[in-house]
Coordinates of C-alpha atoms in Angstrom, one line a residue:
M1 CA 63.8 12.0 0.4
V2 CA 60.9 9.4 -0.1
L3 CA 58.7 8.8 2.8
T4 CA 56.0 6.7 0.9
V5 CA 56.0 5.7 -2.6
S6 CA 52.9 5.1 -4.6
P7 CA 52.7 2.2 -7.1
R8 CA 52.5 4.8 -10.1
L9 CA 55.3 6.7 -9.0
L10 CA 57.3 3.3 -8.3
E11 CA 57.2 2.7 -12.1
T12 CA 58.9 6.0 -12.8
L13 CA 61.9 5.4 -10.3
D14 CA 65.3 3.9 -11.4
E15 CA 66.8 1.1 -10.0
E16 CA 68.9 3.2 -7.5
E17 CA 66.0 4.9 -6.2
R18 CA 63.9 1.7 -5.8
S19 CA 66.6 0.1 -3.7
Q20 CA 66.6 3.0 -1.3
P21 CA 65.2 1.8 2.1
R22 CA 61.8 3.0 3.4
F23 CA 62.1 5.0 6.6
P24 CA 60.5 3.5 9.7
R25 CA 57.4 4.7 11.2
S26 CA 59.0 6.7 14.0
V27 CA 61.2 8.8 11.5
Q28 CA 58.0 9.5 9.2
A29 CA 56.2 10.7 12.3
I30 CA 58.8 13.2 12.7
Y31 CA 58.4 14.6 9.2
L32 CA 54.8 14.5 9.5
R33 CA 54.6 16.3 12.9
P34 CA 54.3 19.9 11.3
L35 CA 51.2 18.9 9.5
K36 CA 49.5 17.4 12.6
R37 CA 46.7 19.3 14.4
Q38 CA 46.2 18.8 18.0
A39 CA 42.7 18.1 19.5
Y40 CA 41.3 20.7 21.8
Y41 CA 38.2 19.1 23.3
G42 CA 39.0 15.5 22.6
L43 CA 35.7 14.6 21.3
P44 CA 35.6 11.5 19.2
C45 CA 34.1 11.9 15.9
C46 CA 35.2 9.1 13.8
D47 CA 37.0 5.7 14.4
L48 CA 38.4 4.0 10.9
Q49 CA 39.5 0.6 11.2
L50 CA 41.5 -0.7 8.1
R51 CA 41.9 -4.5 7.5
S52 CA 44.0 -6.4 5.2
Y53 CA 45.9 -9.7 4.7
S54 CA 49.2 -7.8 3.5
I55 CA 51.2 -5.7 5.8
R56 CA 52.6 -3.8 3.1
N57 CA 49.2 -2.7 1.6
L58 CA 48.1 -2.0 5.1
E59 CA 50.8 0.3 6.0
F60 CA 50.8 2.2 2.7
F61 CA 46.9 2.9 2.8
A62 CA 47.2 3.8 6.5
D63 CA 49.8 6.5 5.6
F64 CA 47.6 7.6 2.8
A65 CA 44.6 8.2 4.8
L66 CA 46.5 9.9 7.6
R67 CA 47.9 12.4 5.1
A68 CA 44.5 13.0 3.7
A69 CA 43.1 13.8 7.3
Y70 CA 46.2 16.3 7.8
Y71 CA 45.4 17.9 4.4
L72 CA 41.8 18.5 5.6
K73 CA 43.2 20.0 8.9
L74 CA 41.3 17.2 11.1
P75 CA 43.0 16.3 14.2
A76 CA 43.9 12.5 13.4
A77 CA 45.7 10.2 15.7
G78 CA 47.2 6.7 14.7
P79 CA 47.7 4.3 13.2
V80 CA 47.2 2.1 16.1
P81 CA 47.9 -1.6 15.6
L82 CA 45.0 -3.7 16.7
P83 CA 44.9 -7.5 17.6
R84 CA 45.3 -9.7 14.7
I85 CA 42.3 -11.9 13.7
T86 CA 43.6 -15.4 13.0
E87 CA 41.4 -18.2 11.2
T88 CA 42.5 -21.5 11.0
W89 CA 40.5 -24.6 9.1
T90 CA 41.4 -28.1 7.8
V91 CA 40.3 -29.5 4.6
P92 CA 40.6 -33.2 3.8
R93 CA 42.4 -34.0 0.5
S94 CA 40.8 -37.4 0.0
S95 CA 37.8 -39.4 0.9
F96 CA 39.9 -41.4 3.5
I97 CA 40.1 -39.4 6.6
H98 CA 43.4 -40.1 8.3
K99 CA 46.3 -37.7 9.6
K100 CA 48.2 -37.5 6.4
S101 CA 45.3 -36.7 4.1
K102 CA 44.4 -33.5 6.0
E103 CA 45.6 -29.9 4.8
N104 CA 45.6 -27.1 7.4
F105 CA 45.1 -23.4 6.2
R106 CA 45.6 -20.3 8.4
R107 CA 44.8 -16.8 7.6
I108 CA 45.7 -13.8 9.4
T109 CA 43.9 -10.4 9.3
L110 CA 46.1 -7.3 10.3
R111 CA 44.3 -4.2 11.5
R112 CA 45.1 -0.6 12.1
L113 CA 42.9 2.2 13.6
L114 CA 42.7 5.8 12.9
Q115 CA 41.0 8.3 15.1
I116 CA 39.6 11.7 14.3
Q117 CA 38.7 14.1 17.2
D118 CA 37.1 17.5 17.3
G119 CA 36.4 17.2 13.6
H120 CA 33.5 18.7 11.7
P121 CA 31.0 16.1 10.6
E122 CA 30.9 17.1 7.1
T123 CA 34.6 17.4 6.8
V124 CA 34.9 13.9 8.1
E125 CA 32.3 12.6 5.5
I126 CA 34.4 14.4 2.8
W127 CA 37.5 12.4 4.3
L128 CA 35.7 9.0 4.2
A129 CA 34.4 9.7 0.6
F130 CA 37.8 10.5 -0.6
L131 CA 39.2 7.1 0.9
R132 CA 36.3 5.1 -0.4
K133 CA 37.0 6.6 -4.0
H134 CA 40.7 5.8 -3.8
A135 CA 40.5 2.5 -1.8
Y136 CA 43.6 0.6 -2.1
Y137 CA 43.6 -3.1 -3.5
G138 CA 43.0 -5.5 -0.6
I139 CA 41.9 -3.0 2.0
G140 CA 38.9 -3.1 3.9
M141 CA 37.4 -0.2 5.9
K142 CA 35.1 0.0 8.6
A143 CA 34.0 3.5 10.2
N144 CA 32.0 4.4 13.2
V145 CA 30.9 8.2 13.0
W146 CA 29.7 10.3 15.9
E147 CA 27.9 13.8 15.6
H148 CA 27.8 15.9 18.8
E149 CA 25.1 18.8 19.6
K150 CA 25.0 21.7 21.9
L151 CA 23.7 21.1 25.3
G152 CA 19.9 21.3 25.4
V153 CA 19.4 19.8 22.2
G154 CA 16.8 17.5 23.8
K155 CA 14.4 20.3 24.1
S156 CA 14.8 21.5 20.5
M157 CA 14.2 17.8 19.5
D158 CA 11.0 18.0 21.4
V159 CA 9.8 20.9 19.4
N160 CA 10.8 19.6 16.3
L161 CA 8.7 16.4 17.1
E162 CA 5.6 18.2 17.8
N163 CA 6.1 20.2 14.5
L164 CA 6.6 17.0 12.7
K165 CA 3.5 15.5 14.3
Q166 CA 1.4 18.5 12.9
V167 CA 2.7 17.7 9.4
I168 CA 2.3 13.9 9.4
E169 CA -1.0 13.3 11.4
P170 CA -3.5 14.7 8.9
K171 CA -1.7 12.4 6.3
W172 CA -1.5 9.5 8.6
A173 CA -5.1 9.9 9.5
H174 CA -6.1 9.0 5.8
F175 CA -3.5 6.4 5.2
G176 CA -5.0 3.5 3.5
R177 CA -8.4 5.3 3.1
K178 CA -8.0 7.2 0.0
K179 CA -6.1 7.0 -3.2
N180 CA -3.2 9.5 -3.8
L181 CA -3.6 10.2 -7.2
D182 CA -0.3 12.4 -7.2
T183 CA 1.6 9.4 -6.8
S184 CA -0.1 7.8 -9.7
E185 CA 0.7 10.6 -11.8
K186 CA 4.5 10.4 -10.9
V187 CA 4.4 6.7 -11.6
M188 CA 3.0 7.3 -15.0
E189 CA 5.5 10.0 -15.7
M190 CA 8.5 7.7 -14.9
L191 CA 6.9 4.9 -17.0
E192 CA 6.4 7.1 -20.1
S193 CA 9.9 8.7 -19.8
T194 CA 12.5 8.0 -22.5
R195 CA 15.2 6.9 -20.1
F196 CA 12.7 4.2 -18.9
R197 CA 11.8 3.2 -22.2
K198 CA 15.5 3.0 -23.3
T199 CA 16.2 0.8 -20.3
T200 CA 13.3 -1.6 -20.7
D201 CA 14.3 -2.3 -24.3
G202 CA 16.6 -5.0 -22.9
P203 CA 15.5 -7.9 -20.6
L204 CA 12.3 -6.0 -19.7
S205 CA 11.0 -5.6 -23.1
G206 CA 8.5 -8.4 -22.9
I207 CA 6.7 -6.9 -19.8
R208 CA 3.6 -5.1 -20.7
F209 CA 2.3 -2.3 -18.2
H210 CA -1.4 -2.0 -18.3
F211 CA -1.6 0.8 -15.6
H212 CA -3.3 3.9 -17.3
L213 CA -4.3 6.8 -15.1
E214 CA -7.0 7.8 -17.5
N215 CA -8.8 4.5 -16.2
Y216 CA -9.2 6.0 -12.7
C217 CA -11.5 8.8 -11.9
L218 CA -13.0 10.4 -8.9
H219 CA -17.0 10.4 -8.8
S220 CA -16.6 14.2 -8.5
T221 CA -14.8 14.3 -11.9
L222 CA -17.0 11.7 -13.4
S223 CA -17.9 12.7 -17.1
T224 CA -20.0 10.5 -19.1
G225 CA -21.1 10.5 -22.7
P226 CA -24.5 9.6 -24.2
D227 CA -23.4 6.0 -24.8
S228 CA -22.0 5.5 -21.4
V229 CA -23.1 2.2 -19.2
I230 CA -22.6 2.1 -15.6
F231 CA -22.7 -0.9 -13.7
S232 CA -22.4 -2.0 -10.0
G233 CA -23.8 -4.7 -7.7
I234 CA -24.5 -5.3 -4.0
Q235 CA -24.8 -8.6 -2.2
P236 CA -28.1 -9.6 -0.5
T237 CA -26.6 -10.7 2.9
G238 CA -28.6 -8.7 5.2
L239 CA -30.0 -5.2 5.5
P240 CA -27.5 -2.6 4.5
H241 CA -25.6 -0.6 7.0
L242 CA -24.3 2.9 7.2
G243 CA -21.1 2.0 5.6
N244 CA -23.0 0.3 2.6
Y245 CA -25.2 3.5 2.3
F246 CA -22.3 5.9 2.1
G247 CA -20.0 3.8 0.2
A248 CA -22.5 2.6 -2.7
L249 CA -26.3 3.5 -2.4
Q250 CA -25.9 7.1 -1.9
Q251 CA -23.2 7.3 -4.6
W252 CA -25.6 5.4 -7.0
V253 CA -28.4 7.9 -6.3
K254 CA -26.0 10.8 -7.1
L255 CA -24.9 8.9 -10.3
Q256 CA -28.7 8.5 -11.3
D257 CA -29.3 12.1 -11.2
S258 CA -26.1 13.5 -12.5
V259 CA -25.1 11.3 -15.7
A260 CA -26.1 12.2 -19.2
P261 CA -29.8 11.6 -20.2
K262 CA -29.0 8.8 -22.6
S263 CA -26.7 7.0 -20.4
K264 CA -27.6 3.6 -19.1
L265 CA -27.4 2.4 -15.6
Y266 CA -27.6 -1.2 -14.3
F267 CA -27.7 -2.0 -10.5
S268 CA -27.7 -5.4 -9.7
I269 CA -28.6 -7.5 -6.4
V270 CA -25.8 -10.2 -6.9
D271 CA -27.1 -13.1 -5.2
L272 CA -24.8 -15.6 -7.0
H273 CA -22.0 -14.0 -5.1
A274 CA -23.8 -14.4 -1.9
I275 CA -23.8 -18.1 -2.1
T276 CA -20.1 -18.4 -2.2
S277 CA -20.6 -19.1 1.4
R278 CA -23.4 -21.3 2.6
Q279 CA -26.7 -19.4 3.1
D280 CA -30.0 -20.6 4.6
P281 CA -32.3 -20.6 1.6
Q282 CA -35.2 -19.0 3.4
A283 CA -33.1 -16.3 4.6
L284 CA -31.4 -15.6 1.1
R285 CA -35.0 -15.2 -0.5
R286 CA -35.9 -12.7 2.4
W287 CA -32.6 -11.0 1.9
K288 CA -33.1 -10.6 -1.7
V289 CA -36.4 -8.9 -1.0
E290 CA -35.0 -6.5 1.7
A291 CA -32.2 -5.5 -0.6
L292 CA -34.5 -4.5 -3.5
A293 CA -36.8 -2.6 -1.2
T294 CA -33.7 -0.8 0.3
L295 CA -32.3 0.2 -3.0
L296 CA -35.7 1.8 -3.9
A297 CA -36.1 3.3 -0.6
A298 CA -32.6 4.9 -0.8
G299 CA -33.7 6.7 -3.8
L300 CA -32.9 4.6 -6.9
D301 CA -35.8 5.2 -9.6
P302 CA -36.7 2.2 -11.8
K303 CA -37.6 4.5 -14.6
K304 CA -34.0 6.1 -14.6
C305 CA -32.1 2.8 -13.9
T306 CA -32.4 -0.9 -14.2
I307 CA -32.6 -2.9 -11.1
F308 CA -32.4 -6.8 -11.3
F309 CA -31.4 -10.0 -9.8
Q310 CA -28.4 -11.4 -11.0
S311 CA -29.7 -14.9 -11.2
D312 CA -32.5 -13.8 -13.4
V313 CA -30.0 -13.1 -16.2
P314 CA -28.3 -16.5 -17.3
A315 CA -25.9 -14.7 -19.7
H316 CA -23.8 -13.8 -16.5
S317 CA -23.0 -17.4 -15.7
E318 CA -22.6 -18.1 -19.5
L319 CA -19.8 -15.4 -19.9
M320 CA -18.3 -16.4 -16.6
W321 CA -17.5 -19.9 -18.0
I322 CA -16.1 -18.5 -21.3
L323 CA -13.8 -16.1 -19.4
S324 CA -12.7 -18.9 -17.1
C325 CA -11.4 -20.8 -20.1
N326 CA -8.9 -18.0 -20.8
T327 CA -8.0 -17.1 -17.0
S328 CA -4.8 -18.4 -15.5
M329 CA -4.7 -20.0 -11.9
G330 CA -1.7 -17.9 -11.1
Y331 CA -3.6 -14.6 -11.5
L332 CA -6.5 -15.9 -9.3
S333 CA -4.3 -17.2 -6.6
R334 CA -3.0 -13.6 -6.2
M335 CA -6.3 -12.1 -5.5
T336 CA -7.1 -11.3 -2.0
Q337 CA -10.7 -11.8 -1.8
W338 CA -10.6 -15.7 -1.0
K339 CA -7.7 -15.2 1.4
S340 CA -9.5 -12.5 3.5
K341 CA -12.8 -14.6 3.4
L342 CA -10.9 -17.5 4.9
A343 CA -8.9 -15.4 7.1
L344 CA -5.5 -16.6 5.4
P345 CA -2.2 -14.7 5.2
D346 CA -1.6 -12.7 1.9
G347 CA 1.0 -15.3 0.9
A348 CA -1.4 -18.2 1.0
S349 CA -1.7 -20.3 -2.1
P350 CA -4.7 -22.5 -3.2
I351 CA -2.5 -25.7 -3.1
D352 CA -1.4 -25.3 0.6
G353 CA -2.9 -27.7 3.4
N354 CA -4.7 -25.0 5.1
S355 CA -6.2 -23.5 1.9
R356 CA -7.1 -26.7 0.2
S357 CA -9.3 -27.9 3.1
K358 CA -11.3 -24.8 3.2
L359 CA -11.3 -23.2 -0.3
K360 CA -14.1 -23.8 -2.6
L361 CA -14.1 -23.3 -6.4
G362 CA -16.9 -20.6 -6.4
L363 CA -15.1 -18.5 -3.9
F364 CA -11.8 -18.8 -5.8
S365 CA -13.3 -18.0 -9.1
Y366 CA -15.5 -15.1 -7.7
P367 CA -13.6 -12.4 -9.5
V368 CA -14.3 -14.2 -12.9
L369 CA -18.0 -13.9 -12.2
Q370 CA -17.6 -10.3 -11.0
A371 CA -16.0 -9.7 -14.4
A372 CA -18.6 -11.4 -16.3
D373 CA -21.2 -9.3 -14.6
I374 CA -19.6 -6.1 -15.8
L375 CA -18.4 -7.2 -19.2
V376 CA -21.7 -8.7 -20.3
H377 CA -23.5 -5.4 -20.1
G378 CA -20.6 -3.4 -21.9
A379 CA -20.2 -1.3 -18.8
T380 CA -17.9 1.9 -19.4
H381 CA -17.9 2.9 -15.8
V382 CA -17.9 1.0 -12.6
P383 CA -18.4 2.8 -9.2
V384 CA -16.4 1.0 -6.5
G385 CA -14.5 1.5 -3.3
E386 CA -10.7 1.2 -3.2
D387 CA -11.0 -2.4 -1.9
Q388 CA -12.5 -3.4 -5.3
V389 CA -9.8 -1.7 -7.5
Q390 CA -7.9 -4.9 -7.8
H391 CA -11.1 -6.8 -9.0
L392 CA -11.6 -4.1 -11.6
E393 CA -8.1 -4.5 -12.9
F394 CA -8.8 -8.2 -13.1
T395 CA -11.7 -7.4 -15.2
R396 CA -9.9 -5.2 -17.6
E397 CA -7.3 -8.2 -18.0
C398 CA -10.0 -10.4 -18.8
A399 CA -11.4 -8.3 -21.5
R400 CA -7.9 -7.8 -22.8
N401 CA -7.2 -11.5 -23.0
F402 CA -10.4 -12.3 -24.8
N403 CA -10.2 -9.5 -27.2
S404 CA -6.5 -10.5 -28.0
A405 CA -7.5 -14.2 -28.4
Y406 CA -10.8 -13.7 -30.5
S407 CA -11.9 -10.1 -31.5
P408 CA -12.3 -6.8 -29.7
I409 CA -15.8 -7.2 -28.5
L410 CA -15.5 -6.6 -24.6
Q411 CA -15.4 -3.3 -23.3
E412 CA -12.6 -2.4 -20.8
P413 CA -14.5 -0.5 -17.9
Q414 CA -13.2 2.8 -16.3
V415 CA -12.9 2.7 -12.6
V416 CA -15.0 5.3 -10.7
L417 CA -13.6 5.8 -7.4
S418 CA -15.9 6.8 -4.6
Q419 CA -15.0 9.7 -2.5
A420 CA -17.0 8.7 0.4
R421 CA -15.2 8.3 3.8
R422 CA -15.0 4.6 5.1
V423 CA -17.3 4.3 8.1
M424 CA -15.8 2.4 11.0
S425 CA -17.3 0.0 13.5
L426 CA -18.8 1.6 16.5
K427 CA -17.4 -0.8 18.9
S428 CA -13.9 -1.2 17.2
P429 CA -13.3 2.0 15.5
L430 CA -10.0 0.6 14.1
Q431 CA -12.1 -1.7 11.8
K432 CA -14.6 -0.9 9.2
M433 CA -18.3 -1.4 10.0
S434 CA -19.4 -4.8 8.9
K435 CA -22.6 -7.0 8.8
S436 CA -20.7 -10.1 10.0
H437 CA -19.3 -8.4 13.3
E438 CA -20.6 -10.4 16.3
D439 CA -21.9 -7.3 18.3
P440 CA -25.0 -6.0 16.6
L441 CA -24.3 -2.6 18.4
S442 CA -21.1 -2.1 16.2
R443 CA -23.3 -1.3 13.0
I444 CA -26.3 1.0 12.3
I445 CA -28.7 -0.5 9.9
L446 CA -30.7 1.8 7.5
T447 CA -34.0 0.6 8.9
D448 CA -33.2 1.0 12.7
S449 CA -35.7 2.7 14.8
P450 CA -34.7 6.2 16.6
D451 CA -34.4 4.3 19.7
E452 CA -32.1 1.8 18.4
I453 CA -29.9 4.4 16.7
R454 CA -29.5 6.5 19.9
K455 CA -28.9 3.2 22.0
K456 CA -25.9 2.2 19.5
V457 CA -24.4 5.8 19.3
K458 CA -24.6 5.9 23.1
H459 CA -22.6 2.7 23.4
A460 CA -20.1 3.9 20.7
L461 CA -16.7 3.4 21.7
T462 CA -14.9 6.8 22.5
D463 CA -12.2 8.0 25.0
S464 CA -12.1 9.9 28.3
I465 CA -10.6 13.1 26.8
S466 CA -12.9 16.1 27.3
G467 CA -14.1 18.1 24.3
I468 CA -14.4 17.4 20.7
S469 CA -11.5 17.1 18.4
Y470 CA -10.6 15.4 15.1
N471 CA -7.7 13.1 15.5
S472 CA -8.2 9.5 13.9
V473 CA -4.9 8.3 15.5
Q474 CA -5.3 9.3 19.1
R475 CA -9.1 9.5 19.1
P476 CA -10.3 7.1 16.5
G477 CA -14.0 6.7 18.2
V478 CA -14.6 10.4 18.2
A479 CA -13.2 10.9 14.7
N480 CA -15.5 8.1 13.4
L481 CA -18.6 9.9 14.8
L482 CA -17.3 13.1 13.3
E483 CA -17.0 11.5 10.0
I484 CA -20.5 10.2 10.0
L485 CA -21.7 13.6 11.0
S486 CA -19.7 15.2 8.0
C487 CA -21.4 12.8 5.7
F488 CA -24.7 13.9 6.6
D489 CA -23.9 17.7 6.8
K490 CA -25.7 19.5 4.2
E491 CA -23.2 22.3 3.7
E492 CA -20.5 19.4 3.4
Q493 CA -18.2 20.7 6.1
S494 CA -15.1 18.8 6.8
C495 CA -14.4 16.9 9.9
E496 CA -11.9 19.5 11.3
S497 CA -14.5 22.4 10.8
L498 CA -17.3 20.2 12.5
A499 CA -14.8 19.5 15.4
K500 CA -14.1 23.2 15.9
E501 CA -17.8 24.0 15.9
H502 CA -18.8 21.5 18.5
Q503 CA -15.4 21.7 20.5
R504 CA -17.1 22.7 23.8
L505 CA -19.7 19.8 23.8
T506 CA -19.4 16.7 26.1
L507 CA -19.2 13.4 24.6
R508 CA -22.6 12.8 25.8
G509 CA -24.0 15.9 24.1
F510 CA -21.9 15.3 20.9
K511 CA -23.2 11.7 20.7
D512 CA -27.0 13.1 21.0
L513 CA -26.2 15.5 18.0
V514 CA -24.9 12.6 16.0
S515 CA -28.0 10.4 16.8
D516 CA -30.2 13.3 15.9
S517 CA -28.5 13.8 12.6
I518 CA -28.6 10.2 11.6
I519 CA -32.3 9.9 12.7
D520 CA -33.2 12.9 10.7
N521 CA -31.4 11.6 7.4
L522 CA -32.4 8.2 7.5
S523 CA -36.2 8.6 8.7
L524 CA -37.4 8.9 5.0
I525 CA -35.4 5.7 4.0
R526 CA -36.9 3.9 6.9
I527 CA -40.6 4.9 6.3
K528 CA -40.1 4.1 2.4
Y529 CA -38.8 0.8 3.4
Q530 CA -41.3 0.0 5.7
R531 CA -44.1 0.8 3.3
L532 CA -42.4 -1.2 0.5
T533 CA -42.2 -4.3 2.4
K534 CA -45.9 -4.5 3.4
S535 CA -47.5 -7.6 2.1
D536 CA -49.7 -5.7 -0.3
Q537 CA -46.5 -4.2 -2.2
M538 CA -44.9 -7.5 -2.7
G539 CA -46.2 -7.6 -6.2
T540 CA -44.7 -4.1 -6.9
L541 CA -41.4 -5.3 -5.9
K542 CA -41.9 -8.5 -8.0
S543 CA -43.1 -6.4 -11.0
I544 CA -39.9 -4.0 -10.8
S545 CA -37.4 -6.9 -10.5
Q546 CA -39.0 -8.8 -13.5
A547 CA -39.0 -5.6 -15.7
G548 CA -35.3 -5.0 -14.6
A549 CA -34.4 -8.5 -15.4
H550 CA -36.1 -8.3 -18.9
E551 CA -34.1 -5.2 -19.8
A552 CA -31.0 -6.7 -18.4
R553 CA -31.3 -9.8 -20.5
L554 CA -32.0 -8.0 -23.8
N555 CA -28.7 -5.9 -23.2
A556 CA -26.7 -8.9 -22.0
E557 CA -27.9 -10.9 -25.2
K558 CA -26.4 -8.3 -27.5
T559 CA -23.0 -9.0 -26.0
M560 CA -23.4 -12.7 -25.8
L561 CA -24.4 -13.1 -29.4
R562 CA -21.1 -11.5 -30.5
V563 CA -19.1 -13.6 -28.1
R564 CA -20.6 -16.8 -29.3
E565 CA -20.0 -15.9 -32.8
A566 CA -16.3 -15.0 -32.0
I567 CA -15.5 -18.4 -30.2
G568 CA -17.5 -20.5 -32.7
L569 CA -20.6 -21.5 -30.4

């Protein structure tokens, strides 16, 4: 007696067996009744809806799915006929629209519903996976699956949420602030795998991957040889603030005192970059002198490094033009610097209406000049923050393009990532400290007096929670002050340790502690700066800048002689 016949089995039957009629559903249900398992609780676990244009295929697969559920001992019910879905449309058969030229079409979708109750969720998943694997031709499936827990599951979910917060919050606190080198190592492992290479031999064989983990290192792991050349720069757009000090100046001083004796260090005041936005001439001259005095006051020694103004070395602009002739507009349009300066979205294009009216060529080609600054001195290492990594990758690309087109002359620099924490604004702790912020109380200038520092820290935005704790998500203002205190701590304690040490302090007492720490550490810089900016010291600053410019011109000319010869100038 045959209840359901599969297509494969149908081929093996003779004509007499094929002609045997199929039993009605009611008769089949009688034979399937011993296999059926009754639901005890009646909790719905899965509703499976089958759809097809063919009633034969639909009935066959519904029977197949029901038997599979019985085999897994799932309490299954159905198949229940659902209302048909009827679709009609009219298509004209010619360009002349009249009644006889139209052709009407009609499509009917048949549906059946299978219900599983009191089934284990994993067993239901196995059942659905089995049906997907053996899906019959012309059958569509749609399943709604429910999972049920014991009473009181809400309390356990609250406990799990708190445990999850303790794991996530420390990582979320530093999201976007520091580079995860573990991820880079995993990416490199994938790119260098044999399977990836075999896969990319096809349509991806023309793509070049220029990401190399050895091109990145942290400042604490920097190892320089006797022929190493380190270059970095700072814009003269006002006196440096605390963020500039931790992110650049303090790192430069550490490099100066830790590199190999024969290594060369070039620190430039990049005044040509400053004029990408229009500046007042008198203010720019004053800022240049103030920037030079600040670098010396911060601890840079002209006997150990070369300090110069960018505009005093014409080779920077000359190499910038040569590199511009080999740089694509498409690459520059993907850079983020000009978009952030003009407050444009990431997907903005230089040919858009908004961009075209605001964008100047100097700002658009800013990365090319930055690449020339680095390459003209043959820099092997460039200390930067994470926001400048994209520009360093562009510099390496410029060097590769030139070396490929002419000859291997330009040195591809290695990126030295600073481990310094990003200092946030005192008034808006979710934004980084900036010179362009409209409120002067949002930043601490290196030359601020003790009274000014106390006033700014006193007015720093915090919260109303008592005690001191480090949580950059819930308490960003307090976390910012803890990070400043950690950067000045002589024992290099973490923010968590300092928070635990001062947890019983009031916010007022804690702000006084942070103020005292800032005043003590910046007092020597302020005194040196005031002494250097006296009128009788202007000659000293001028002689230092001239000596640095002379040394920088000699070094840059070595590179330019080879570049000019390579391109035929």
